[in-house]
Short mmCIF file of C-alpha atoms in Angstrom, two decimals:
data_model
loop_
_atom_site.label_atom_id
_atom_site.label_comp_id
_atom_site.label_asym_id
_atom_site.label_seq_id
_atom_site.Cartn_x
_atom_site.Cartn_y
_atom_site.Cartn_z
CA MET A 1 -20.34 -14.46 29.44
CA ARG A 2 -18.52 -16.36 26.68
CA ILE A 3 -18.82 -19.97 26.34
CA VAL A 4 -15.93 -21.13 24.49
CA LEU A 5 -15.79 -24.79 23.28
CA VAL A 6 -12.04 -25.80 22.55
CA SER A 7 -11.67 -28.64 20.12
CA PRO A 8 -14.88 -30.44 20.21
CA ARG A 9 -15.47 -33.48 18.28
CA ASN A 10 -18.80 -34.06 18.31
CA PRO A 11 -21.11 -31.77 16.87
CA LEU A 12 -24.02 -33.12 18.83
CA ASN A 13 -22.26 -31.70 21.83
CA ILE A 14 -22.01 -28.46 20.78
CA GLY A 15 -25.69 -28.16 19.88
CA ALA A 16 -26.70 -30.00 23.23
CA ALA A 17 -24.64 -26.55 24.70
CA ALA A 18 -26.37 -24.14 22.37
CA ARG A 19 -29.37 -25.84 23.64
CA ALA A 20 -28.45 -25.24 27.39
CA MET A 21 -27.46 -21.77 26.84
CA SER A 22 -31.05 -20.80 25.40
CA ASN A 23 -32.28 -22.83 28.43
CA PHE A 24 -30.55 -20.21 30.67
CA GLY A 25 -30.69 -17.35 28.65
CA PHE A 26 -26.76 -17.34 27.67
CA ARG A 27 -26.26 -16.28 23.97
CA ASN A 28 -22.50 -15.78 23.18
CA LEU A 29 -21.05 -19.34 21.96
CA ARG A 30 -17.58 -19.60 20.67
CA VAL A 31 -15.95 -22.51 18.99
CA VAL A 32 -12.31 -23.20 18.80
CA ASN A 33 -10.82 -25.71 15.95
CA PRO A 34 -13.90 -27.81 16.07
CA TYR A 35 -13.29 -31.47 14.59
CA GLU A 36 -16.41 -31.06 12.50
CA VAL A 37 -16.95 -27.95 10.60
CA ALA A 38 -20.42 -28.56 9.58
CA PHE A 39 -21.43 -28.13 13.47
CA ARG A 40 -24.22 -25.27 12.73
CA GLU A 41 -26.22 -28.30 11.46
CA ALA A 42 -26.42 -30.26 14.99
CA ARG A 43 -30.07 -31.35 15.21
CA SER A 44 -29.49 -31.39 19.36
CA ALA A 45 -29.72 -27.58 19.65
CA VAL A 46 -33.45 -27.92 19.56
CA ARG A 47 -35.03 -24.39 19.86
CA ALA A 48 -31.46 -23.10 19.70
CA GLN A 49 -30.54 -22.67 16.01
CA HIS A 50 -30.28 -18.80 16.70
CA ILE A 51 -26.88 -19.80 18.98
CA LEU A 52 -25.37 -22.00 16.45
CA ASP A 53 -26.12 -19.52 13.96
CA GLN A 54 -24.35 -16.70 15.78
CA ALA A 55 -21.84 -18.94 17.05
CA GLN A 56 -18.30 -17.60 16.57
CA ASN A 57 -15.02 -19.87 15.05
CA PHE A 58 -11.98 -19.47 15.94
CA GLU A 59 -8.77 -20.94 14.95
CA ASN A 60 -6.63 -20.37 18.38
CA LEU A 61 -7.86 -19.76 21.72
CA ALA A 62 -5.99 -17.03 22.10
CA GLU A 63 -8.34 -15.16 19.65
CA ALA A 64 -11.28 -16.53 20.88
CA ILE A 65 -10.53 -15.02 24.76
CA SER A 66 -9.16 -11.56 23.48
CA ASP A 67 -11.89 -9.49 24.84
CA CYS A 68 -12.22 -11.26 28.33
CA ALA A 69 -10.72 -9.92 31.74
CA LEU A 70 -11.49 -13.61 33.23
CA VAL A 71 -10.88 -16.70 31.74
CA VAL A 72 -12.09 -19.66 33.22
CA GLY A 73 -11.17 -23.47 32.56
CA THR A 74 -13.20 -26.42 33.42
CA THR A 75 -11.24 -29.79 34.31
CA ALA A 76 -12.29 -33.43 35.69
CA ALA A 77 -9.21 -33.53 37.55
CA VAL A 78 -8.10 -33.10 41.20
CA ARG A 79 -4.69 -33.26 41.04
CA ARG A 80 -2.62 -30.71 42.63
CA ASP A 81 -0.33 -29.92 39.72
CA LEU A 82 -2.57 -28.06 37.41
CA HIS A 83 0.10 -24.53 38.40
CA VAL A 84 -3.43 -22.95 38.16
CA PRO A 85 -5.95 -22.23 41.13
CA LEU A 86 -8.57 -24.97 41.28
CA ASN A 87 -12.38 -24.12 42.42
CA ARG A 88 -15.32 -26.18 43.11
CA LEU A 89 -18.00 -25.10 40.87
CA GLU A 90 -20.14 -23.88 43.67
CA ALA A 91 -17.41 -21.13 44.61
CA ALA A 92 -16.83 -20.32 41.06
CA GLY A 93 -20.52 -19.59 40.28
CA ALA A 94 -20.34 -16.51 42.47
CA MET A 95 -16.84 -15.34 41.52
CA ILE A 96 -17.81 -15.19 38.01
CA ARG A 97 -21.06 -13.46 38.66
CA LYS A 98 -19.08 -10.82 40.41
CA GLN A 99 -16.47 -10.01 37.75
CA LEU A 100 -19.64 -10.21 35.14
CA GLN A 101 -20.87 -7.02 36.41
CA SER A 102 -17.79 -5.15 35.23
CA THR A 103 -16.24 -7.04 32.27
CA PRO A 104 -16.84 -10.27 29.87
CA VAL A 105 -15.98 -13.88 31.13
CA ALA A 106 -14.76 -16.63 29.00
CA LEU A 107 -15.70 -20.07 30.60
CA LEU A 108 -13.81 -22.92 28.53
CA PHE A 109 -14.78 -26.40 28.28
CA GLY A 110 -12.10 -28.84 26.35
CA SER A 111 -12.56 -31.32 24.30
CA GLU A 112 -14.60 -34.59 24.76
CA LYS A 113 -11.63 -37.15 25.08
CA PHE A 114 -9.00 -34.95 26.53
CA GLY A 115 -10.22 -31.85 28.32
CA LEU A 116 -8.30 -28.72 28.03
CA SER A 117 -4.29 -29.15 27.55
CA ASN A 118 -1.84 -27.67 29.55
CA GLU A 119 -1.20 -24.88 26.90
CA ASP A 120 -4.93 -24.02 27.19
CA MET A 121 -4.87 -24.29 30.47
CA SER A 122 -2.05 -21.74 30.95
CA HIS A 123 -4.66 -18.61 29.36
CA CYS A 124 -6.65 -19.52 32.29
CA HIS A 125 -6.75 -17.30 35.39
CA TRP A 126 -8.26 -19.92 37.36
CA LEU A 127 -10.13 -23.48 36.82
CA LEU A 128 -13.15 -24.60 38.10
CA ARG A 129 -14.28 -28.51 38.84
CA ILE A 130 -18.02 -29.61 39.14
CA PRO A 131 -18.27 -31.66 42.05
CA ALA A 132 -18.36 -35.20 40.17
CA ARG A 133 -17.05 -38.42 42.18
CA GLU A 134 -13.29 -38.57 42.05
CA GLU A 135 -13.40 -41.71 40.40
CA HIS A 136 -15.49 -40.69 37.54
CA GLY A 137 -15.05 -37.22 37.09
CA SER A 138 -15.14 -37.04 33.41
CA MET A 139 -18.73 -35.74 32.29
CA ASN A 140 -20.37 -35.28 28.99
CA LEU A 141 -19.76 -31.95 27.48
CA GLY A 142 -23.21 -30.95 27.17
CA GLN A 143 -24.08 -32.20 30.53
CA ALA A 144 -21.09 -30.16 31.78
CA VAL A 145 -22.22 -26.94 30.12
CA ALA A 146 -25.75 -27.32 31.26
CA ILE A 147 -24.24 -27.39 35.00
CA CYS A 148 -22.34 -24.57 34.94
CA LEU A 149 -24.63 -22.43 33.64
CA TYR A 150 -27.20 -23.86 36.03
CA GLU A 151 -25.24 -22.77 38.65
CA LEU A 152 -24.72 -19.57 36.82
CA ARG A 153 -28.46 -18.85 37.25
CA ARG A 154 -28.92 -20.23 40.63
CA ASP A 155 -30.36 -18.08 43.13
CA GLU A 156 -29.42 -19.50 46.80
CA SER A 157 -32.34 -17.32 48.07
CA ALA A 158 -34.76 -19.55 46.17
CA ALA A 159 -33.75 -22.30 48.37
CA GLU A 160 -35.15 -21.17 51.31
CA LYS A 161 -38.63 -20.71 49.30
CA GLY A 162 -40.05 -24.10 49.57
CA PHE A 163 -43.83 -24.01 48.78
CA GLN A 164 -45.76 -23.16 51.66
CA PRO A 165 -47.24 -26.29 53.19
CA ALA A 166 -51.12 -26.45 52.80
CA LYS A 167 -53.40 -24.43 55.19
CA SER A 168 -54.36 -26.99 58.27
CA VAL A 169 -57.54 -28.01 58.15
CA THR A 170 -59.17 -26.27 61.35
CA GLY A 171 -60.54 -28.35 64.45
CA GLU A 172 -64.13 -27.85 63.71
CA ASP A 173 -63.79 -29.45 60.77
CA LEU A 174 -61.39 -32.38 62.22
CA GLU A 175 -64.48 -33.00 64.27
CA ARG A 176 -66.95 -33.49 62.10
CA ILE A 177 -64.64 -35.98 59.68
CA THR A 178 -64.24 -37.90 63.11
CA GLY A 179 -67.72 -37.80 64.05
CA VAL A 180 -68.87 -39.13 60.40
CA LEU A 181 -65.97 -41.50 60.41
CA LEU A 182 -67.22 -42.92 63.94
CA GLU A 183 -70.76 -43.73 62.87
CA LEU A 184 -69.48 -45.16 59.60
CA LEU A 185 -67.17 -47.22 61.43
CA GLU A 186 -70.12 -48.24 63.99
CA ARG A 187 -72.68 -49.31 61.35
CA SER A 188 -69.87 -51.23 59.29
CA GLY A 189 -69.17 -53.02 62.40
CA TYR A 190 -65.50 -52.24 62.48
CA VAL A 191 -66.26 -50.61 66.25
CA GLN A 192 -67.98 -52.31 68.65
CA GLU A 193 -70.47 -50.07 70.57
CA ARG A 194 -68.60 -51.31 74.17
CA THR A 195 -65.37 -50.43 72.73
CA SER A 196 -66.46 -47.12 71.31
CA LYS A 197 -65.41 -44.43 73.74
CA SER A 198 -61.66 -45.79 73.02
CA ALA A 199 -62.02 -46.10 69.53
CA GLU A 200 -63.35 -42.33 69.48
CA LEU A 201 -60.11 -41.29 71.13
CA LYS A 202 -58.00 -43.36 68.57
CA LEU A 203 -59.86 -42.22 65.66
CA ARG A 204 -59.32 -38.67 66.87
CA ARG A 205 -55.63 -38.97 66.78
CA LEU A 206 -55.55 -41.35 63.72
CA VAL A 207 -57.26 -38.41 62.16
CA ARG A 208 -55.36 -35.33 63.48
CA ARG A 209 -52.17 -37.29 62.26
CA LEU A 210 -53.26 -37.17 58.71
CA GLY A 211 -52.03 -33.68 58.15
CA LEU A 212 -55.48 -33.04 55.97
CA PRO A 213 -54.99 -29.95 54.24
CA ALA A 214 -58.10 -27.13 54.92
CA SER A 215 -58.97 -27.37 51.06
CA ASP A 216 -59.61 -30.98 51.41
CA ALA A 217 -61.75 -31.18 54.00
CA GLU A 218 -65.06 -30.81 52.29
CA THR A 219 -64.25 -33.39 49.72
CA TRP A 220 -63.34 -35.52 52.19
CA LEU A 221 -66.19 -34.84 54.60
CA GLY A 222 -68.50 -35.57 51.46
CA MET A 223 -67.30 -39.02 50.34
CA LEU A 224 -67.78 -40.16 53.84
CA ARG A 225 -71.25 -38.88 54.21
CA GLN A 226 -72.20 -40.38 50.92
CA VAL A 227 -70.82 -43.76 51.91
CA LEU A 228 -72.16 -43.34 55.37
CA TRP A 229 -75.77 -42.95 53.38
CA LYS A 230 -75.03 -46.06 51.48
CA VAL A 231 -74.18 -48.04 54.50
CA LYS A 232 -77.53 -46.49 56.26
CA GLN A 233 -79.47 -47.31 53.07
CA GLY A 234 -78.33 -51.07 52.78
CA VAL A 235 -79.01 -51.78 56.50
CA THR A 236 -82.85 -50.30 55.99
CA ALA A 237 -83.07 -52.28 52.96
CA LEU A 238 -82.65 -55.64 54.89
CA MET B 1 -32.60 -42.48 45.52
CA ARG B 2 -34.50 -44.00 42.60
CA ILE B 3 -34.04 -42.02 39.17
CA VAL B 4 -37.38 -43.11 37.32
CA LEU B 5 -37.26 -42.14 33.48
CA VAL B 6 -41.52 -42.53 32.60
CA SER B 7 -41.63 -43.48 28.63
CA PRO B 8 -38.22 -42.24 27.44
CA ARG B 9 -37.83 -42.43 23.53
CA ASN B 10 -33.93 -42.08 22.95
CA PRO B 11 -31.75 -44.78 24.39
CA LEU B 12 -29.09 -42.11 24.26
CA ASN B 13 -30.79 -40.44 26.61
CA ILE B 14 -30.65 -43.17 29.22
CA GLY B 15 -27.39 -43.64 28.51
CA ALA B 16 -26.55 -40.04 29.21
CA ALA B 17 -28.65 -40.52 32.47
CA ALA B 18 -26.94 -43.06 33.56
CA ARG B 19 -23.47 -41.49 33.14
CA ALA B 20 -24.51 -38.65 34.77
CA MET B 21 -25.83 -40.77 37.84
CA SER B 22 -22.23 -42.36 37.88
CA ASN B 23 -20.64 -39.16 37.94
CA PHE B 24 -22.46 -37.98 40.90
CA GLY B 25 -22.51 -41.28 42.69
CA PHE B 26 -26.26 -42.52 42.40
CA ARG B 27 -26.86 -46.50 41.33
CA ASN B 28 -30.78 -47.04 41.19
CA LEU B 29 -31.95 -46.18 37.65
CA ARG B 30 -35.62 -47.27 37.05
CA VAL B 31 -36.83 -47.10 33.39
CA VAL B 32 -40.81 -47.36 33.08
CA ASN B 33 -42.32 -48.41 29.25
CA PRO B 34 -39.07 -47.14 27.13
CA TYR B 35 -39.72 -46.52 23.38
CA GLU B 36 -36.68 -48.62 22.90
CA VAL B 37 -36.32 -52.17 24.45
CA ALA B 38 -32.62 -52.23 23.92
CA PHE B 39 -31.62 -49.29 25.80
CA ARG B 40 -28.67 -51.11 28.11
CA GLU B 41 -26.56 -50.66 24.73
CA ALA B 42 -26.67 -47.02 24.70
CA ARG B 43 -23.10 -45.84 24.27
CA SER B 44 -23.66 -42.54 26.02
CA ALA B 45 -23.54 -44.49 28.73
CA VAL B 46 -19.51 -43.88 28.91
CA ARG B 47 -18.06 -45.85 31.91
CA ALA B 48 -21.67 -46.12 33.38
CA GLN B 49 -22.88 -49.17 31.71
CA HIS B 50 -22.82 -51.10 35.46
CA ILE B 51 -25.82 -48.71 35.83
CA LEU B 52 -27.45 -49.69 32.82
CA ASP B 53 -26.80 -53.52 33.63
CA GLN B 54 -28.72 -53.09 36.80
CA ALA B 55 -31.61 -50.62 35.55
CA GLN B 56 -34.98 -51.96 36.44
CA ASN B 57 -37.29 -51.89 33.59
CA PHE B 58 -41.00 -51.69 34.88
CA GLU B 59 -44.20 -51.64 32.79
CA ASN B 60 -45.69 -48.91 34.87
CA LEU B 61 -45.29 -46.21 36.95
CA ALA B 62 -47.04 -47.23 40.31
CA GLU B 63 -45.04 -50.57 40.01
CA ALA B 64 -42.02 -48.50 39.86
CA ILE B 65 -42.37 -46.32 42.75
CA SER B 66 -44.04 -48.67 45.37
CA ASP B 67 -40.89 -48.72 47.42
CA CYS B 68 -40.68 -45.11 47.94
CA ALA B 69 -42.05 -42.63 50.73
CA LEU B 70 -41.66 -39.60 48.44
CA VAL B 71 -42.19 -38.91 45.15
CA VAL B 72 -41.23 -35.89 42.98
CA GLY B 73 -42.01 -34.93 39.51
CA THR B 74 -39.95 -32.96 36.82
CA THR B 75 -41.68 -30.64 35.09
CA ALA B 76 -40.63 -27.43 32.34
CA ALA B 77 -44.45 -25.94 32.98
CA VAL B 78 -44.60 -22.55 34.98
CA ARG B 79 -48.55 -22.66 34.62
CA ARG B 80 -50.54 -22.83 37.99
CA ASP B 81 -52.99 -25.38 37.08
CA LEU B 82 -50.88 -28.29 38.00
CA HIS B 83 -52.93 -29.27 41.15
CA VAL B 84 -49.52 -30.28 42.96
CA PRO B 85 -47.48 -27.98 44.82
CA LEU B 86 -44.32 -26.81 42.65
CA ASN B 87 -40.89 -26.04 44.02
CA ARG B 88 -37.83 -24.50 42.13
CA LEU B 89 -34.73 -26.78 42.08
CA GLU B 90 -32.77 -25.04 44.87
CA ALA B 91 -35.19 -25.42 47.41
CA ALA B 92 -36.21 -29.18 46.01
CA GLY B 93 -32.59 -30.21 46.39
CA ALA B 94 -32.55 -29.81 50.47
CA MET B 95 -35.90 -31.04 50.95
CA ILE B 96 -35.30 -34.63 48.99
CA ARG B 97 -31.59 -34.53 50.68
CA LYS B 98 -33.72 -34.55 54.26
CA GLN B 99 -36.30 -37.11 52.95
CA LEU B 100 -33.73 -39.37 51.85
CA GLN B 101 -32.14 -39.91 55.08
CA SER B 102 -34.99 -41.80 56.45
CA THR B 103 -36.83 -43.16 53.46
CA PRO B 104 -36.20 -43.86 49.70
CA VAL B 105 -37.09 -41.20 47.01
CA ALA B 106 -38.21 -41.22 43.81
CA LEU B 107 -37.15 -38.33 40.93
CA LEU B 108 -39.03 -38.59 38.00
CA PHE B 109 -38.19 -37.53 34.08
CA GLY B 110 -41.14 -37.80 31.53
CA SER B 111 -40.67 -38.22 27.83
CA GLU B 112 -38.33 -36.43 25.41
CA LYS B 113 -41.37 -34.99 23.82
CA PHE B 114 -44.42 -34.60 26.16
CA GLY B 115 -42.59 -34.46 29.97
CA LEU B 116 -44.90 -36.35 32.54
CA SER B 117 -48.34 -36.91 31.96
CA ASN B 118 -51.14 -35.94 34.25
CA GLU B 119 -51.69 -38.84 35.29
CA ASP B 120 -48.29 -39.45 36.04
CA MET B 121 -48.15 -36.39 37.93
CA SER B 122 -51.01 -37.38 40.14
CA HIS B 123 -48.46 -40.08 41.38
CA CYS B 124 -46.17 -37.32 42.80
CA HIS B 125 -46.20 -35.44 46.40
CA TRP B 126 -45.23 -32.88 44.86
CA LEU B 127 -43.19 -31.06 41.47
CA LEU B 128 -39.84 -29.45 40.51
CA ARG B 129 -38.90 -26.99 37.96
CA ILE B 130 -35.19 -26.79 36.85
CA PRO B 131 -34.96 -22.47 36.79
CA ALA B 132 -34.78 -22.61 33.06
CA ARG B 133 -36.09 -19.52 30.96
CA GLU B 134 -40.09 -19.46 30.99
CA GLU B 135 -39.65 -18.91 26.94
CA HIS B 136 -37.68 -22.26 26.53
CA GLY B 137 -37.97 -24.12 29.59
CA SER B 138 -37.69 -27.38 27.65
CA MET B 139 -34.10 -28.91 28.28
CA ASN B 140 -32.81 -32.30 27.20
CA LEU B 141 -33.49 -35.38 29.12
CA GLY B 142 -30.04 -36.05 30.14
CA GLN B 143 -29.13 -32.30 30.90
CA ALA B 144 -32.12 -32.30 33.10
CA VAL B 145 -30.89 -35.48 34.99
CA ALA B 146 -27.47 -33.88 35.11
CA ILE B 147 -28.43 -30.98 36.95
CA CYS B 148 -30.55 -31.97 39.21
CA LEU B 149 -28.31 -34.98 40.35
CA TYR B 150 -25.46 -31.78 40.92
CA GLU B 151 -27.82 -29.82 42.87
CA LEU B 152 -28.16 -32.96 44.88
CA ARG B 153 -24.60 -33.28 45.45
CA ARG B 154 -24.16 -29.34 45.76
CA ASP B 155 -22.36 -28.09 48.85
CA GLU B 156 -23.57 -25.00 49.89
CA SER B 157 -20.65 -24.57 52.43
CA ALA B 158 -18.37 -24.65 49.48
CA ALA B 159 -19.77 -22.23 48.18
CA GLU B 160 -17.54 -20.07 50.86
CA LYS B 161 -14.40 -21.64 50.33
CA GLY B 162 -13.04 -19.85 47.08
CA PHE B 163 -9.05 -21.03 46.83
CA GLN B 164 -6.96 -18.77 49.44
CA PRO B 165 -5.71 -15.63 47.73
CA ALA B 166 -2.13 -15.97 46.82
CA LYS B 167 0.32 -15.11 49.57
CA SER B 168 1.09 -11.83 48.87
CA VAL B 169 5.13 -10.54 48.50
CA THR B 170 6.62 -9.06 51.39
CA GLY B 171 7.85 -5.20 51.38
CA GLU B 172 11.40 -6.18 51.15
CA ASP B 173 10.69 -8.12 48.08
CA LEU B 174 8.69 -5.52 46.77
CA GLU B 175 11.77 -2.98 47.37
CA ARG B 176 14.08 -5.29 45.39
CA ILE B 177 12.07 -5.92 42.73
CA THR B 178 11.39 -2.03 42.47
CA GLY B 179 14.86 -1.26 42.82
CA VAL B 180 15.94 -3.78 39.91
CA LEU B 181 13.61 -2.44 37.90
CA LEU B 182 14.40 0.94 38.19
CA GLU B 183 17.96 0.53 37.52
CA LEU B 184 16.88 -1.34 34.31
CA LEU B 185 14.63 1.47 33.41
CA GLU B 186 17.08 3.92 33.93
CA ARG B 187 19.90 2.31 31.88
CA SER B 188 17.04 1.60 29.38
CA GLY B 189 16.52 5.42 28.88
CA TYR B 190 12.90 5.18 29.98
CA VAL B 191 13.84 6.88 32.84
CA GLN B 192 15.79 10.35 32.97
CA GLU B 193 17.98 11.07 35.34
CA ARG B 194 16.34 14.29 36.08
CA THR B 195 12.68 12.54 36.70
CA SER B 196 14.53 10.03 38.62
CA LYS B 197 12.85 10.81 41.70
CA SER B 198 9.34 11.00 41.05
CA ALA B 199 9.62 7.73 38.85
CA GLU B 200 10.69 6.16 41.37
CA LEU B 201 7.68 6.55 43.52
CA LYS B 202 5.30 5.61 40.32
CA LEU B 203 7.12 2.81 40.05
CA ARG B 204 6.89 1.98 43.45
CA ARG B 205 3.09 2.26 43.39
CA LEU B 206 3.04 0.03 40.14
CA VAL B 207 4.87 -2.85 41.24
CA ARG B 208 2.62 -2.73 44.38
CA ARG B 209 -0.78 -3.28 42.29
CA LEU B 210 0.49 -5.87 40.33
CA GLY B 211 -0.64 -8.13 43.23
CA LEU B 212 2.46 -10.41 42.67
CA PRO B 213 2.09 -13.79 44.42
CA ALA B 214 5.04 -14.26 46.97
CA SER B 215 6.05 -17.37 45.55
CA ASP B 216 6.92 -15.52 41.86
CA ALA B 217 8.83 -12.76 43.52
CA GLU B 218 12.26 -14.81 43.13
CA THR B 219 11.26 -15.66 39.13
CA TRP B 220 10.36 -12.01 38.66
CA LEU B 221 13.66 -11.04 40.47
CA GLY B 222 15.62 -13.30 38.58
CA MET B 223 14.38 -12.15 35.25
CA LEU B 224 15.01 -8.47 35.85
CA ARG B 225 18.22 -9.24 36.83
CA GLN B 226 19.16 -11.49 33.67
CA VAL B 227 17.93 -8.49 31.62
CA LEU B 228 19.49 -5.92 33.86
CA TRP B 229 22.83 -7.88 33.28
CA LYS B 230 22.28 -7.96 29.68
CA VAL B 231 21.72 -4.67 29.47
CA LYS B 232 24.82 -3.76 31.30
CA GLN B 233 26.97 -5.79 29.03
CA GLY B 234 25.95 -4.21 25.49
CA VAL B 235 26.72 -0.81 27.03
CA THR B 236 30.03 -1.98 28.33
CA ALA B 237 30.37 -3.89 24.68
CA LEU B 238 29.89 -0.16 23.08
#
């Protein structure tokens, strides 16, 4: 994968692109005709200096993509007169990953101010668009690079794997907690003896709605018992 | 959705977060205890000044998330002693979107240098991690915000919808192109008359492997005919 920045103006953005590349494990950065030649000193390339050091500088786009069998341009445009097929990033990611199995692919980003020119785009097999709002599609260069690289590293199967819900507490533990809590509430005067039976049912349902994780049951039981002990002690002291 | 930046140091990153929010159609930015109070002037908030203007400033995290029923923290850590469940961003996106249908959700980003503190994390129901390399998981703040918001706006169904492959050229047009090309090659001396039959078969297969889009057939035919005319003219002139 070659990340190609065409006529970038701000070295900080080149550094930010390098940092995102390091974050997501990409190495090959190419810079075409940068406005600031001293981009290798960009401080924004935090822990990605090796990528800036190895970045290749080209005078024109054709040279920068000469070894690539697929050239994909990025654009903020939604207009239809691009003369080149346009994909949303979600679809583009899979297409690029597939092509990468057999040949190098270039992903092109235009200058901060103007994006890719029509001439730049004529080198592209197709274009991709990050699904930003149509009213404000123009993104920061470093952020656009980061989002594209994230999509390339994205693992759809991981989307299904949320963390396992915590193991639920057993009925026995729930009943012990309910029992201690009921005694505590009776002794505190929250529950009156004559309504005690319906209070117990309400309490049992309340406790079950908590979604208490099994691993926390002992802690809650311990806290409640300690408070109950304190309440009992106070009553004795009177 | 509330985007909450906890103790951010660099106003440029706050502006970059605002820009990404505007790109992806989010509005509610909250800043807790920023290092630089004058963050509303950040020039990096290109076309997102309205978000910085409306950003709320809080002195502590508890106030900033008081109206949120789900609080999600971001972390670069992969270590297991976080005491809070950890999800990859791919899974987190769907979980957040689901919760947003009924209640406000806060997404927390820590400071550039230290990330979220253990105390910040104790306010979180769970954490998410952007799937960067374990060896270099620490991302630029503005880029991390942009990637999370992209995931929230991502449309998996769009991943299936690559552009339609161009309508293929008809057999009739292919045969016309093959015919003109063959005549051109014969007249140019590329094809000898005695091998002409096998050349025709080769040429027919070559032309069919081009994957010529139907809309380009007339253009190619026109170009070839013009060249053929020129070649014929030259021969006549001799």
